[in-house]
Short mmCIF file of C-alpha atoms and ligand atoms in Angstrom, two decimals:
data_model
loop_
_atom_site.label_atom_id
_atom_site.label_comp_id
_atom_site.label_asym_id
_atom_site.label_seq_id
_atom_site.Cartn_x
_atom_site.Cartn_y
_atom_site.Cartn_z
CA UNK A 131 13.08 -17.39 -3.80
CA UNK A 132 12.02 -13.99 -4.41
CA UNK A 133 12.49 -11.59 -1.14
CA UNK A 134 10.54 -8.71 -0.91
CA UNK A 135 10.85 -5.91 1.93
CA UNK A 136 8.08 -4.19 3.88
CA UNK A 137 9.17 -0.60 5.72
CA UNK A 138 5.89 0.36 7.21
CA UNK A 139 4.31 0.38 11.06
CA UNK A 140 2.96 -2.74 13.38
CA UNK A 141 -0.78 -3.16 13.75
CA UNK A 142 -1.15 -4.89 16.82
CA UNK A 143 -4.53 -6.88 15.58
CA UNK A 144 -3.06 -7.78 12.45
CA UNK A 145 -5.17 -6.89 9.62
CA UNK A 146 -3.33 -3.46 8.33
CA UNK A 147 0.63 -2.38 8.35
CA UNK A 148 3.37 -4.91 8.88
CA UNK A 149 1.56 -7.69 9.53
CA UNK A 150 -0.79 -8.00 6.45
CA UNK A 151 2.27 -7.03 4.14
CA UNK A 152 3.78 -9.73 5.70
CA UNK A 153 0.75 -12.63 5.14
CA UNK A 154 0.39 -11.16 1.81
CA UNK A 155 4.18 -11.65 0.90
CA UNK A 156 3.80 -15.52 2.29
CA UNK A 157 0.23 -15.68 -0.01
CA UNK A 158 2.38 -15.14 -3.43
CA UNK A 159 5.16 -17.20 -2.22
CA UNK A 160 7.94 -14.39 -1.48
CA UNK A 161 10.02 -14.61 1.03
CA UNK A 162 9.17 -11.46 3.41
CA UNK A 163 11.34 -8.86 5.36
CA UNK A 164 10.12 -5.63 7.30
CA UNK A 165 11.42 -2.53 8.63
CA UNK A 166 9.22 -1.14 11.62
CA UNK A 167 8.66 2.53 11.42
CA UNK A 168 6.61 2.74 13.81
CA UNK A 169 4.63 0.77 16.58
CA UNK A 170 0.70 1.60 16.57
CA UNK A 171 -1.44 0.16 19.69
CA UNK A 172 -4.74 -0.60 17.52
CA UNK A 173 -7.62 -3.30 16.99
CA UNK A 174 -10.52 -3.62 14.94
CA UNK A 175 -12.63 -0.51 16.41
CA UNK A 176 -9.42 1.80 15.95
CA UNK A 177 -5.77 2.85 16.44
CA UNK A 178 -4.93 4.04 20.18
CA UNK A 179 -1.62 4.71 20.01
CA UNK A 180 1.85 5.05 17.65
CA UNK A 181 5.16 5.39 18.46
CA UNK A 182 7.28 6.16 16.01
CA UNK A 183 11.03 4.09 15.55
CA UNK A 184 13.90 6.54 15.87
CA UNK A 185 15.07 7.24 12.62
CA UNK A 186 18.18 6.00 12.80
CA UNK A 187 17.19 3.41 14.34
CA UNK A 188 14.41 2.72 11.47
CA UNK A 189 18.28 3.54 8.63
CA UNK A 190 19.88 0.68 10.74
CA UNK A 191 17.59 -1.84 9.85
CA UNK A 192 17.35 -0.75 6.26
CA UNK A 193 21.11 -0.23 5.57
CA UNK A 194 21.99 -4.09 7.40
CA UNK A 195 19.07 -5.77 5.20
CA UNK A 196 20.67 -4.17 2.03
CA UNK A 197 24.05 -4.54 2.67
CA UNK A 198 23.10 -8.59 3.36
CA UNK A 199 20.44 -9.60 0.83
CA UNK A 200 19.56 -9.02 -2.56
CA UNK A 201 16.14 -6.89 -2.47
CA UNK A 202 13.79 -7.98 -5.25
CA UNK A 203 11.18 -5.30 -4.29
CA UNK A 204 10.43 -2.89 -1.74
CA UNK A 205 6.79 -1.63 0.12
CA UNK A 206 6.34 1.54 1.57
CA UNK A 207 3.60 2.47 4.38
CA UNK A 208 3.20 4.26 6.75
CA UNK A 209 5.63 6.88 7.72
CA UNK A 210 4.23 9.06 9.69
CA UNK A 211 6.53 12.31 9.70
CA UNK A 212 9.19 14.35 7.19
CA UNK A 213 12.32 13.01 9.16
CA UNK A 214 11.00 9.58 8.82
CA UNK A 215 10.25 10.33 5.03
CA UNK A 216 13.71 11.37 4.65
CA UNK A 217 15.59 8.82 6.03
CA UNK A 218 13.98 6.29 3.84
CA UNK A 219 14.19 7.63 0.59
CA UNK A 220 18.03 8.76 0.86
CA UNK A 221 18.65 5.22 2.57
CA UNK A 222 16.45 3.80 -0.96
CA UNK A 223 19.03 6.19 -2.84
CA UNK A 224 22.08 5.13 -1.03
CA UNK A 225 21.05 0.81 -1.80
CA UNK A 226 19.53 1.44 -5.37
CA UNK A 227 16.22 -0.21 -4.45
CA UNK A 228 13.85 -1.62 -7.12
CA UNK A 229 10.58 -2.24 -7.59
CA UNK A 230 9.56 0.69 -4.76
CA UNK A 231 5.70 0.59 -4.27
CA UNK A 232 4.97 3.42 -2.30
CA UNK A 233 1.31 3.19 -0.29
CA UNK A 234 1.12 6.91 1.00
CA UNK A 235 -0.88 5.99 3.90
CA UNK A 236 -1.92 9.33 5.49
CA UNK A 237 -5.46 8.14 7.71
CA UNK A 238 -6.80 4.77 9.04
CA UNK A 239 -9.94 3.46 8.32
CA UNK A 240 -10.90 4.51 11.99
CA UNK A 241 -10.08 7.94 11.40
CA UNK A 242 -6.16 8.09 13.14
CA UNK A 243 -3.88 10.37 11.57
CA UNK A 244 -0.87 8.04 10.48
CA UNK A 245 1.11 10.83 8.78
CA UNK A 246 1.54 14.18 9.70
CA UNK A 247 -0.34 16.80 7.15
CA UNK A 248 2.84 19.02 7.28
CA UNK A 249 5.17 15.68 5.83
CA UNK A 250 2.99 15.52 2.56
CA UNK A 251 5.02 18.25 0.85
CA UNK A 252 8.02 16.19 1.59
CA UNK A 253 6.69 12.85 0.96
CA UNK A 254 5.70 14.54 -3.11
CA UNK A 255 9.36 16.33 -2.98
CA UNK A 256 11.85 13.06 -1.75
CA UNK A 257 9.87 9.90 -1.76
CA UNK A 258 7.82 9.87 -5.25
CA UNK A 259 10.97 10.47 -7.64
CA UNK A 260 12.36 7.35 -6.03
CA UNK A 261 9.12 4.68 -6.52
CA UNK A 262 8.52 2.66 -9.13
CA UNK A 263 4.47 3.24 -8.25
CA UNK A 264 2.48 4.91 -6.12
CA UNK A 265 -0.79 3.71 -4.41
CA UNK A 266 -3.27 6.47 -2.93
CA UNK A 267 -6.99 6.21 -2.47
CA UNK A 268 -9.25 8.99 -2.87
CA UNK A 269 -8.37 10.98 -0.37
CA UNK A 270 -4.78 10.51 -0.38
CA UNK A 271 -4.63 11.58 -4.40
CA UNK A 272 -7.07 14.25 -3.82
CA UNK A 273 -4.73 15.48 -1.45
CA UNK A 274 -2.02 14.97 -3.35
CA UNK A 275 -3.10 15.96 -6.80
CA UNK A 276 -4.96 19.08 -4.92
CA UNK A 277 -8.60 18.23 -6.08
CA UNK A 278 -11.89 17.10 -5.42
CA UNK A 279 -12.15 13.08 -6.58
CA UNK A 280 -16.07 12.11 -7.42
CA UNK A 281 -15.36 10.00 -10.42
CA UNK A 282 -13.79 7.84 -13.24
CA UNK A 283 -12.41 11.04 -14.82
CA UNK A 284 -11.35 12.91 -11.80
CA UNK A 285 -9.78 9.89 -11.12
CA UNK A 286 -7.68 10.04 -14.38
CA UNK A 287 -7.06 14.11 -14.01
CA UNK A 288 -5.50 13.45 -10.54
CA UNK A 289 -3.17 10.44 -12.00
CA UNK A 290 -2.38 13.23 -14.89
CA UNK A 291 -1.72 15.35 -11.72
CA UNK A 292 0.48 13.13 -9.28
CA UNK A 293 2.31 11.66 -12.60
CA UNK A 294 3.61 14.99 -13.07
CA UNK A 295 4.84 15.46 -9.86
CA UNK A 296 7.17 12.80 -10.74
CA UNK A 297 5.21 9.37 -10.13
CA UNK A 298 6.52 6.99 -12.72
CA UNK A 299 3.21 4.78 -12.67
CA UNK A 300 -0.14 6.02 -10.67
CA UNK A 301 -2.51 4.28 -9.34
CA UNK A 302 -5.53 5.33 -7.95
CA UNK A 303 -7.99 3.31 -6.02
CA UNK A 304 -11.72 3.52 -6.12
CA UNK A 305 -12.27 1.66 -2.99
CA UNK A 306 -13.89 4.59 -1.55
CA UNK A 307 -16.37 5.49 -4.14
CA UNK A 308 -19.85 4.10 -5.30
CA UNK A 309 -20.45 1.25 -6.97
CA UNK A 310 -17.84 -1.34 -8.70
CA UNK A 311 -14.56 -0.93 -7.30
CA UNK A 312 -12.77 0.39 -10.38
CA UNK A 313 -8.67 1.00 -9.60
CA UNK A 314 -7.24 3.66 -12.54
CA UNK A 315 -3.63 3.34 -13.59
CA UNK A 316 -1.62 5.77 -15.54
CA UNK A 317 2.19 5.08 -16.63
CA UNK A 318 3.14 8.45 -18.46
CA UNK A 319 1.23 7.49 -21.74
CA UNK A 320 -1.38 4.95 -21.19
CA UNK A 321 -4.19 4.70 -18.98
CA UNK A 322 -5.80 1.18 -17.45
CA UNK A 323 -8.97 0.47 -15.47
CA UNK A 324 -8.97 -2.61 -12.93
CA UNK A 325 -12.80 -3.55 -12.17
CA UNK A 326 -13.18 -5.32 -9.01
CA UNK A 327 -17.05 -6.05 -7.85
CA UNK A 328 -18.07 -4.18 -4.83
CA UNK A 329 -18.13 -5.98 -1.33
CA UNK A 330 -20.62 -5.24 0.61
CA UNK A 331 -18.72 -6.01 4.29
CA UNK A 332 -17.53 -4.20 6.51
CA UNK A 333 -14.40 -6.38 7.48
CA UNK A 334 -11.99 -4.13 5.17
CA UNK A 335 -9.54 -3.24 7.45
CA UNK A 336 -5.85 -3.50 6.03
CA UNK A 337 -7.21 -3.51 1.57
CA UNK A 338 -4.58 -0.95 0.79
CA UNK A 339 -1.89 -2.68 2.43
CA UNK A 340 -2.29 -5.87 1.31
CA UNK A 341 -3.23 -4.55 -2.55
CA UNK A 342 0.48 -2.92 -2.48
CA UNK A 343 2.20 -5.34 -0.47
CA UNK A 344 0.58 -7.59 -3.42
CA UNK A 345 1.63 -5.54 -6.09
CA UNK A 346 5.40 -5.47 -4.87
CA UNK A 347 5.19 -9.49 -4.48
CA UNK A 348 4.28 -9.76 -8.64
CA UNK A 349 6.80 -7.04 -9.24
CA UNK A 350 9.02 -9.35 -7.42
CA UNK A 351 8.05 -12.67 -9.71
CA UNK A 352 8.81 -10.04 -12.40
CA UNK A 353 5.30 -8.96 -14.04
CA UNK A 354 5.28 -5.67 -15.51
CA UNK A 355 3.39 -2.78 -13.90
CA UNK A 356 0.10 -3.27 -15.43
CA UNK A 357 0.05 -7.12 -15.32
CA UNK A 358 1.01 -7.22 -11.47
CA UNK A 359 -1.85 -4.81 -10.56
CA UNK A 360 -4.18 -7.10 -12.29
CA UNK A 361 -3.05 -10.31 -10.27
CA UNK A 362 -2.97 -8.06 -6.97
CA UNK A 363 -6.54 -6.69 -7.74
CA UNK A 364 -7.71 -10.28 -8.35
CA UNK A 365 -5.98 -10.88 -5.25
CA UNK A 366 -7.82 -8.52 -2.93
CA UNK A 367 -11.01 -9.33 -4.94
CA UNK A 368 -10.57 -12.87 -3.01
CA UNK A 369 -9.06 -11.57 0.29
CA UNK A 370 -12.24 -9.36 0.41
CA UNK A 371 -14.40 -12.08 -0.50
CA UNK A 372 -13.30 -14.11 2.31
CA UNK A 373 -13.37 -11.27 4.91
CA UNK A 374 -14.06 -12.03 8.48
CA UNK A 375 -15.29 -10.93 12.21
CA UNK A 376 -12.44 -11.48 14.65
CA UNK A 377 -13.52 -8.33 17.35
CA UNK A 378 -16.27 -6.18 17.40
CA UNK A 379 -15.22 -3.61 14.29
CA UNK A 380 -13.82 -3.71 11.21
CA UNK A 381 -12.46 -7.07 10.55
CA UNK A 382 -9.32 -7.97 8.39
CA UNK A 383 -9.20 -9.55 5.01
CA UNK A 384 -8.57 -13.05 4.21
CA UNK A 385 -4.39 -13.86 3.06
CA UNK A 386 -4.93 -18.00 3.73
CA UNK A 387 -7.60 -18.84 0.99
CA UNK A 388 -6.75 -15.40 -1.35
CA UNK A 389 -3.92 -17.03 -3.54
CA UNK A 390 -5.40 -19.95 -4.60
CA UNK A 391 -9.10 -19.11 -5.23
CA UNK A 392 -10.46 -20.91 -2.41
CA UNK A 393 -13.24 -20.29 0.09
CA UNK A 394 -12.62 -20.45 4.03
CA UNK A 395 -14.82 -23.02 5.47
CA UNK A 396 -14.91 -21.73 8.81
CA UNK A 397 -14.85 -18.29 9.73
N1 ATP B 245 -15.89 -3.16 -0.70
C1 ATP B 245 -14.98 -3.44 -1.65
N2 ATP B 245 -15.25 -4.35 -2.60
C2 ATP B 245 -14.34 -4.65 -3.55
N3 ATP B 245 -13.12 -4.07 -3.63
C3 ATP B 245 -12.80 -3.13 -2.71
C4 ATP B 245 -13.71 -2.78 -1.66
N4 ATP B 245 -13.11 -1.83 -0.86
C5 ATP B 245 -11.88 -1.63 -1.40
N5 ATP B 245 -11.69 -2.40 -2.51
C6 ATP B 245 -10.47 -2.50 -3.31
O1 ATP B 245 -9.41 -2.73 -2.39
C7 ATP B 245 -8.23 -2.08 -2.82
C8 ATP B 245 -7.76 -1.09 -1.76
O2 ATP B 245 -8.52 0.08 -1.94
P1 ATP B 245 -8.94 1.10 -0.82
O3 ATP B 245 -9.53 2.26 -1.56
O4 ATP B 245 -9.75 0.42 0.23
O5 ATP B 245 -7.51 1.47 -0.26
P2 ATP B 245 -7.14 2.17 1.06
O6 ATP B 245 -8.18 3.13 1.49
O7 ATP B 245 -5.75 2.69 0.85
O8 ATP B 245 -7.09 0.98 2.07
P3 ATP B 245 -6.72 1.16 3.61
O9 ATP B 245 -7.90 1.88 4.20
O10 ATP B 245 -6.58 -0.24 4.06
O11 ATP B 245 -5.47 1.98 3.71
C9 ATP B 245 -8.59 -1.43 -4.17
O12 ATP B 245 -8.29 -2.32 -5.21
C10 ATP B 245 -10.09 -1.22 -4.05
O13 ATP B 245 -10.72 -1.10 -5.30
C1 MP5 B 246 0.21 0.42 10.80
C2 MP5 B 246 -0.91 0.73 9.88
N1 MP5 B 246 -0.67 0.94 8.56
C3 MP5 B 246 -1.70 1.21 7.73
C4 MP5 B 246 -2.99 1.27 8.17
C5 MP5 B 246 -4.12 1.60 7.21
O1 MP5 B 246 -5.09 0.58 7.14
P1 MP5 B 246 -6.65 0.85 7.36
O2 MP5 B 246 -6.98 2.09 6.55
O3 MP5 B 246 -7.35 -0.36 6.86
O4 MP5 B 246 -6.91 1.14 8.83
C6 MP5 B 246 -3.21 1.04 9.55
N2 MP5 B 246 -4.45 1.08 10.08
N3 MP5 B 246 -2.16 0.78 10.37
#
Protein backbone atom coordinates (compact mmCIF):
# COMPACT_ATOMS: atom_id res chain seq x y z
CA UNK A 1 0.00 0.00 0.00
CA UNK A 2 1.07 3.26 -1.14
CA UNK A 3 1.06 6.04 1.85
CA UNK A 4 0.84 9.41 0.98
CA UNK A 5 1.09 12.49 3.51
CA UNK A 6 -1.08 15.60 3.69
CA UNK A 7 0.59 18.82 5.77
CA UNK A 8 -2.11 21.34 5.29
CA UNK A 9 -5.06 22.98 7.74
CA UNK A 10 -8.61 21.36 9.05
CA UNK A 11 -11.80 22.55 7.41
CA UNK A 12 -14.30 21.96 9.85
CA UNK A 13 -17.21 21.21 7.06
CA UNK A 14 -15.10 19.03 5.18
CA UNK A 15 -14.98 19.91 1.65
CA UNK A 16 -11.38 21.88 1.47
CA UNK A 17 -7.90 21.28 3.54
CA UNK A 18 -7.26 18.11 5.47
CA UNK A 19 -10.23 16.54 5.12
CA UNK A 20 -10.75 16.39 1.28
CA UNK A 21 -6.92 15.45 0.90
CA UNK A 22 -7.76 12.88 3.07
CA UNK A 23 -11.16 11.36 1.04
CA UNK A 24 -9.22 11.94 -2.00
CA UNK A 25 -6.17 9.78 -0.77
CA UNK A 26 -8.91 6.87 0.26
CA UNK A 27 -10.63 7.53 -3.56
CA UNK A 28 -7.19 6.28 -5.34
CA UNK A 29 -6.62 3.69 -2.82
CA UNK A 30 -3.53 5.27 -0.78
CA UNK A 31 -3.21 4.90 2.45
CA UNK A 32 -3.46 8.64 3.98
CA UNK A 33 -1.50 10.59 6.74
CA UNK A 34 -1.78 14.42 7.69
CA UNK A 35 0.05 16.99 9.46
CA UNK A 36 -2.32 19.85 10.82
CA UNK A 37 -0.93 23.26 10.29
CA UNK A 38 -3.47 24.87 11.25
CA UNK A 39 -7.16 24.63 12.60
CA UNK A 40 -9.73 26.90 10.51
CA UNK A 41 -13.45 27.28 12.06
CA UNK A 42 -15.31 27.34 8.50
CA UNK A 43 -18.51 25.95 6.57
CA UNK A 44 -19.91 26.27 3.31
CA UNK A 45 -20.71 30.23 3.40
CA UNK A 46 -16.99 30.89 4.66
CA UNK A 47 -13.97 30.51 6.98
CA UNK A 48 -14.49 32.20 10.58
CA UNK A 49 -11.59 31.45 12.16
CA UNK A 50 -7.73 29.78 11.98
CA UNK A 51 -5.45 28.98 14.40
CA UNK A 52 -2.37 28.20 13.42
CA UNK A 53 -0.30 24.78 15.03
CA UNK A 54 2.88 25.90 16.77
CA UNK A 55 5.58 25.21 14.61
CA UNK A 56 7.25 22.94 16.42
CA UNK A 57 4.58 21.45 17.25
CA UNK A 58 3.48 21.18 13.36
CA UNK A 59 8.08 19.65 12.96
CA UNK A 60 6.97 17.05 15.64
CA UNK A 61 4.48 15.49 13.72
CA UNK A 62 6.45 15.62 10.53
CA UNK A 63 9.84 14.42 11.91
CA UNK A 64 7.86 11.14 13.99
CA UNK A 65 5.87 10.24 10.61
CA UNK A 66 9.28 10.20 8.73
CA UNK A 67 11.36 8.71 11.06
CA UNK A 68 8.42 5.69 11.21
CA UNK A 69 7.11 5.19 7.68
CA UNK A 70 8.26 5.16 4.32
CA UNK A 71 6.64 8.41 2.57
CA UNK A 72 5.62 7.65 -1.01
CA UNK A 73 4.48 11.28 -1.62
CA UNK A 74 3.87 14.36 0.12
CA UNK A 75 0.87 17.39 -0.23
CA UNK A 76 1.35 20.75 0.71
CA UNK A 77 -1.56 23.37 1.65
CA UNK A 78 -2.10 25.72 3.43
CA UNK A 79 0.52 27.33 5.49
CA UNK A 80 -0.41 30.32 6.39
CA UNK A 81 2.85 32.28 7.55
CA UNK A 82 6.96 32.39 6.79
CA UNK A 83 7.79 30.48 10.13
CA UNK A 84 5.34 27.89 9.20
CA UNK A 85 6.86 27.86 5.57
CA UNK A 86 10.14 27.32 7.05
CA UNK A 87 9.72 24.70 9.26
CA UNK A 88 8.32 22.52 6.59
CA UNK A 89 10.60 22.78 3.91
CA UNK A 90 13.90 22.34 6.14
CA UNK A 91 11.92 19.42 7.97
CA UNK A 92 11.21 18.11 3.84
CA UNK A 93 15.14 18.72 3.56
CA UNK A 94 16.11 17.06 6.72
CA UNK A 95 13.66 13.45 5.59
CA UNK A 96 14.44 13.68 1.75
CA UNK A 97 10.74 13.75 0.81
CA UNK A 98 9.51 12.75 -2.68
CA UNK A 99 6.97 13.36 -4.78
CA UNK A 100 6.29 17.09 -2.96
CA UNK A 101 3.10 18.64 -4.57
CA UNK A 102 2.98 21.93 -3.33
CA UNK A 103 -0.81 23.69 -3.53
CA UNK A 104 0.20 27.38 -2.60
CA UNK A 105 -3.07 28.10 -1.17
CA UNK A 106 -3.00 31.87 -0.42
CA UNK A 107 -7.26 32.79 -0.37
CA UNK A 108 -10.46 30.69 0.11
CA UNK A 109 -13.11 30.58 -2.13
CA UNK A 110 -15.02 32.84 0.47
CA UNK A 111 -12.53 35.38 0.34
CA UNK A 112 -10.29 34.44 3.88
CA UNK A 113 -6.78 35.14 3.71
CA UNK A 114 -5.10 31.62 4.40
CA UNK A 115 -1.52 32.86 3.95
CA UNK A 116 -0.04 35.89 4.90
CA UNK A 117 0.94 38.27 1.71
CA UNK A 118 4.32 39.02 3.45
CA UNK A 119 5.17 34.79 3.50
CA UNK A 120 4.95 34.65 -0.43
CA UNK A 121 8.55 35.81 -0.86
CA UNK A 122 9.51 33.01 1.37
CA UNK A 123 7.22 30.42 0.20
CA UNK A 124 9.13 31.25 -3.81
CA UNK A 125 12.67 31.43 -1.81
CA UNK A 126 12.45 27.88 0.60
CA UNK A 127 9.48 25.87 -0.39
CA UNK A 128 9.51 25.75 -4.44
CA UNK A 129 13.27 24.42 -4.82
CA UNK A 130 12.10 21.54 -2.68
CA UNK A 131 8.63 20.32 -4.75
CA UNK A 132 8.42 18.10 -7.25
CA UNK A 133 5.24 20.43 -8.65
CA UNK A 134 3.55 23.23 -7.90
CA UNK A 135 -0.27 23.91 -8.15
CA UNK A 136 -1.52 27.70 -8.24
CA UNK A 137 -4.66 29.05 -9.80
CA UNK A 138 -4.87 32.29 -11.37
CA UNK A 139 -4.42 34.35 -8.82
CA UNK A 140 -1.93 32.51 -6.94
CA UNK A 141 0.53 32.36 -10.29
CA UNK A 142 -0.32 35.82 -11.12
CA UNK A 143 0.94 36.61 -7.90
CA UNK A 144 3.61 34.59 -8.08
CA UNK A 145 4.84 35.00 -11.59
CA UNK A 146 4.05 38.97 -11.03
CA UNK A 147 1.43 39.35 -13.91
CA UNK A 148 -1.89 39.82 -15.07
CA UNK A 149 -3.45 36.07 -16.13
CA UNK A 150 -6.47 36.53 -18.88
CA UNK A 151 -5.56 33.61 -21.03
CA UNK A 152 -4.10 30.37 -22.56
CA UNK A 153 -0.83 32.23 -23.23
CA UNK A 154 -0.53 34.25 -20.14
CA UNK A 155 -1.08 31.15 -18.69
CA UNK A 156 2.07 29.60 -20.36
CA UNK A 157 4.28 33.06 -19.78
CA UNK A 158 3.56 32.76 -16.00
CA UNK A 159 4.57 28.81 -15.97
CA UNK A 160 7.80 30.21 -18.05
CA UNK A 161 7.85 32.65 -15.04
CA UNK A 162 7.35 30.45 -11.78
CA UNK A 163 9.56 27.58 -13.62
CA UNK A 164 12.31 29.88 -13.39
CA UNK A 165 12.01 30.65 -10.02
CA UNK A 166 12.91 27.16 -9.50
CA UNK A 167 9.54 25.06 -9.96
CA UNK A 168 10.59 21.77 -11.43
CA UNK A 169 7.03 21.14 -13.10
CA UNK A 170 4.18 24.07 -13.17
CA UNK A 171 0.95 23.80 -13.26
CA UNK A 172 -1.47 26.28 -13.68
CA UNK A 173 -5.16 25.96 -13.30
CA UNK A 174 -7.83 27.59 -15.35
CA UNK A 175 -10.55 26.97 -12.94
CA UNK A 176 -11.05 30.56 -12.62
CA UNK A 177 -11.31 31.66 -16.14
CA UNK A 178 -14.06 31.50 -18.93
CA UNK A 179 -15.09 28.79 -20.62
CA UNK A 180 -13.55 25.03 -20.68
CA UNK A 181 -11.52 24.46 -17.78
CA UNK A 182 -8.14 24.13 -19.48
CA UNK A 183 -5.11 23.26 -16.67
CA UNK A 184 -1.44 24.28 -18.46
CA UNK A 185 1.61 22.31 -17.45
CA UNK A 186 5.16 23.16 -18.09
CA UNK A 187 8.22 20.77 -17.00
CA UNK A 188 11.35 22.90 -18.11
CA UNK A 189 10.96 21.95 -21.89
CA UNK A 190 7.55 20.87 -22.76
CA UNK A 191 4.29 22.33 -22.35
CA UNK A 192 0.73 20.26 -21.84
CA UNK A 193 -2.90 21.39 -21.80
CA UNK A 194 -5.52 19.33 -19.59
CA UNK A 195 -9.20 20.20 -20.95
CA UNK A 196 -11.76 19.61 -18.44
CA UNK A 197 -15.55 20.78 -19.46
CA UNK A 198 -16.82 23.62 -17.47
CA UNK A 199 -19.32 22.97 -14.49
CA UNK A 200 -21.74 25.10 -14.16
CA UNK A 201 -22.35 24.62 -10.02
CA UNK A 202 -21.62 26.33 -7.53
CA UNK A 203 -20.72 23.43 -5.03
CA UNK A 204 -16.79 23.87 -5.76
CA UNK A 205 -15.56 24.28 -2.55
CA UNK A 206 -12.25 22.24 -1.82
CA UNK A 207 -11.24 21.60 -6.32
CA UNK A 208 -7.70 22.63 -5.65
CA UNK A 209 -7.23 20.47 -2.81
CA UNK A 210 -8.52 17.52 -3.92
CA UNK A 211 -6.85 18.06 -7.72
CA UNK A 212 -3.31 18.06 -5.74
CA UNK A 213 -4.06 15.77 -3.08
CA UNK A 214 -5.00 13.65 -6.40
CA UNK A 215 -2.02 14.36 -8.16
CA UNK A 216 0.29 13.26 -5.14
CA UNK A 217 -1.93 9.89 -4.85
CA UNK A 218 -0.84 8.93 -8.87
CA UNK A 219 2.61 10.19 -8.10
CA UNK A 220 2.37 7.75 -5.34
CA UNK A 221 1.12 4.61 -7.75
CA UNK A 222 4.16 5.93 -9.68
CA UNK A 223 2.77 7.83 -12.93
CA UNK A 224 4.98 10.37 -14.25
CA UNK A 225 4.18 14.07 -13.93
CA UNK A 226 2.16 14.54 -16.95
CA UNK A 227 0.26 11.19 -16.82
CA UNK A 228 -0.82 11.73 -13.03
CA UNK A 229 -2.26 15.21 -13.80
CA UNK A 230 -4.31 13.66 -16.46
CA UNK A 231 -5.89 10.90 -14.10
CA UNK A 232 -6.28 13.71 -11.29
CA UNK A 233 -7.97 16.12 -13.84
CA UNK A 234 -10.27 13.26 -14.91
CA UNK A 235 -10.66 12.85 -11.36
CA UNK A 236 -12.00 16.25 -10.39
CA UNK A 237 -13.88 16.27 -13.77
CA UNK A 238 -16.09 13.48 -11.84
CA UNK A 239 -15.85 14.89 -8.25
CA UNK A 240 -17.26 18.12 -9.86
CA UNK A 241 -19.75 16.33 -11.73
CA UNK A 242 -21.16 14.84 -8.72
CA UNK A 243 -21.07 18.04 -6.59
CA UNK A 244 -23.58 18.58 -3.91
CA UNK A 245 -25.70 21.00 -1.40
CA UNK A 246 -24.92 20.02 2.18
CA UNK A 247 -25.49 23.92 3.86
CA UNK A 248 -26.58 26.91 2.43
CA UNK A 249 -23.15 27.96 0.29
CA UNK A 250 -20.74 26.52 -1.59
CA UNK A 251 -20.99 22.86 -1.38
CA UNK A 252 -18.06 20.27 -1.56
CA UNK A 253 -17.16 17.95 -4.35
CA UNK A 254 -17.97 14.40 -4.64
CA UNK A 255 -14.67 11.75 -3.40
CA UNK A 256 -17.33 8.49 -3.05
CA UNK A 257 -18.48 8.08 -6.77
CA UNK A 258 -15.15 10.18 -8.37
CA UNK A 259 -12.78 7.06 -8.72
CA UNK A 260 -14.79 4.79 -10.35
CA UNK A 261 -16.89 6.82 -12.85
CA UNK A 262 -20.06 6.49 -11.14
CA UNK A 263 -23.01 8.79 -10.48
CA UNK A 264 -24.42 9.42 -6.80
CA UNK A 265 -27.95 8.39 -6.69
CA UNK A 266 -28.94 10.43 -3.92
CA UNK A 267 -27.69 13.68 -3.16
N1 LIG B 1 -16.60 24.73 -12.82
C1 LIG B 1 -15.61 23.89 -13.14
N2 LIG B 1 -15.80 22.93 -14.08
C2 LIG B 1 -14.82 22.07 -14.41
N3 LIG B 1 -13.59 22.09 -13.84
C3 LIG B 1 -13.33 23.02 -12.91
C4 LIG B 1 -14.33 23.96 -12.50
N4 LIG B 1 -13.79 24.77 -11.52
C5 LIG B 1 -12.52 24.32 -11.33
N5 LIG B 1 -12.24 23.28 -12.17
C6 LIG B 1 -10.99 22.51 -12.21
O1 LIG B 1 -10.73 22.13 -10.86
C7 LIG B 1 -9.33 22.13 -10.62
C8 LIG B 1 -9.00 23.09 -9.48
O2 LIG B 1 -8.94 24.38 -10.06
P1 LIG B 1 -9.28 25.73 -9.34
O3 LIG B 1 -8.85 26.79 -10.30
O4 LIG B 1 -10.70 25.73 -8.87
O5 LIG B 1 -8.30 25.64 -8.12
P2 LIG B 1 -8.29 26.46 -6.82
O6 LIG B 1 -8.81 27.82 -7.00
O7 LIG B 1 -6.90 26.31 -6.27
O8 LIG B 1 -9.27 25.66 -5.91
P3 LIG B 1 -9.61 26.06 -4.41
O9 LIG B 1 -10.44 27.31 -4.54
O10 LIG B 1 -10.37 24.89 -3.93
O11 LIG B 1 -8.33 26.32 -3.68
C9 LIG B 1 -8.68 22.49 -11.96
O12 LIG B 1 -8.40 21.32 -12.68
C10 LIG B 1 -9.77 23.30 -12.65
O13 LIG B 1 -9.62 23.33 -14.05
C1 LIG C 1 -8.02 24.55 5.37
C2 LIG C 1 -8.29 25.03 3.99
N1 LIG C 1 -7.41 24.78 2.99
C3 LIG C 1 -7.68 25.20 1.74
C4 LIG C 1 -8.83 25.89 1.43
C5 LIG C 1 -9.09 26.36 0.01
O1 LIG C 1 -10.27 25.82 -0.54
P1 LIG C 1 -11.42 26.74 -1.18
O2 LIG C 1 -10.71 27.75 -2.06
O3 LIG C 1 -12.28 25.81 -1.95
O4 LIG C 1 -12.15 27.47 -0.07
C6 LIG C 1 -9.73 26.12 2.49
N2 LIG C 1 -10.89 26.78 2.29
N3 LIG C 1 -9.44 25.69 3.75
Amino acid sequence: MKKVLTIAGSDSCGGAGIQADLKTFSAHLVYGMSVVTSVTAQNTQGVFGALDMPRDFIELQIKVVFEDIKVDAVKIGMLSSSEIIKTVSQSLKKYGAINVVLDPVMISKSGFKLLKYEAIETLIQDLIPVCTIITPNIHEASLLADMEIKNINEMKEACQRIHKLGAKNVLVKGGHLDDDAIDVLFDGKEFYYFKGQRINTINTHGTGCTLSSAIASNLALGYPVPDAIKNSKEYIQRAIENSFSIGHGVGPVDHLYAFRGGKQNEK
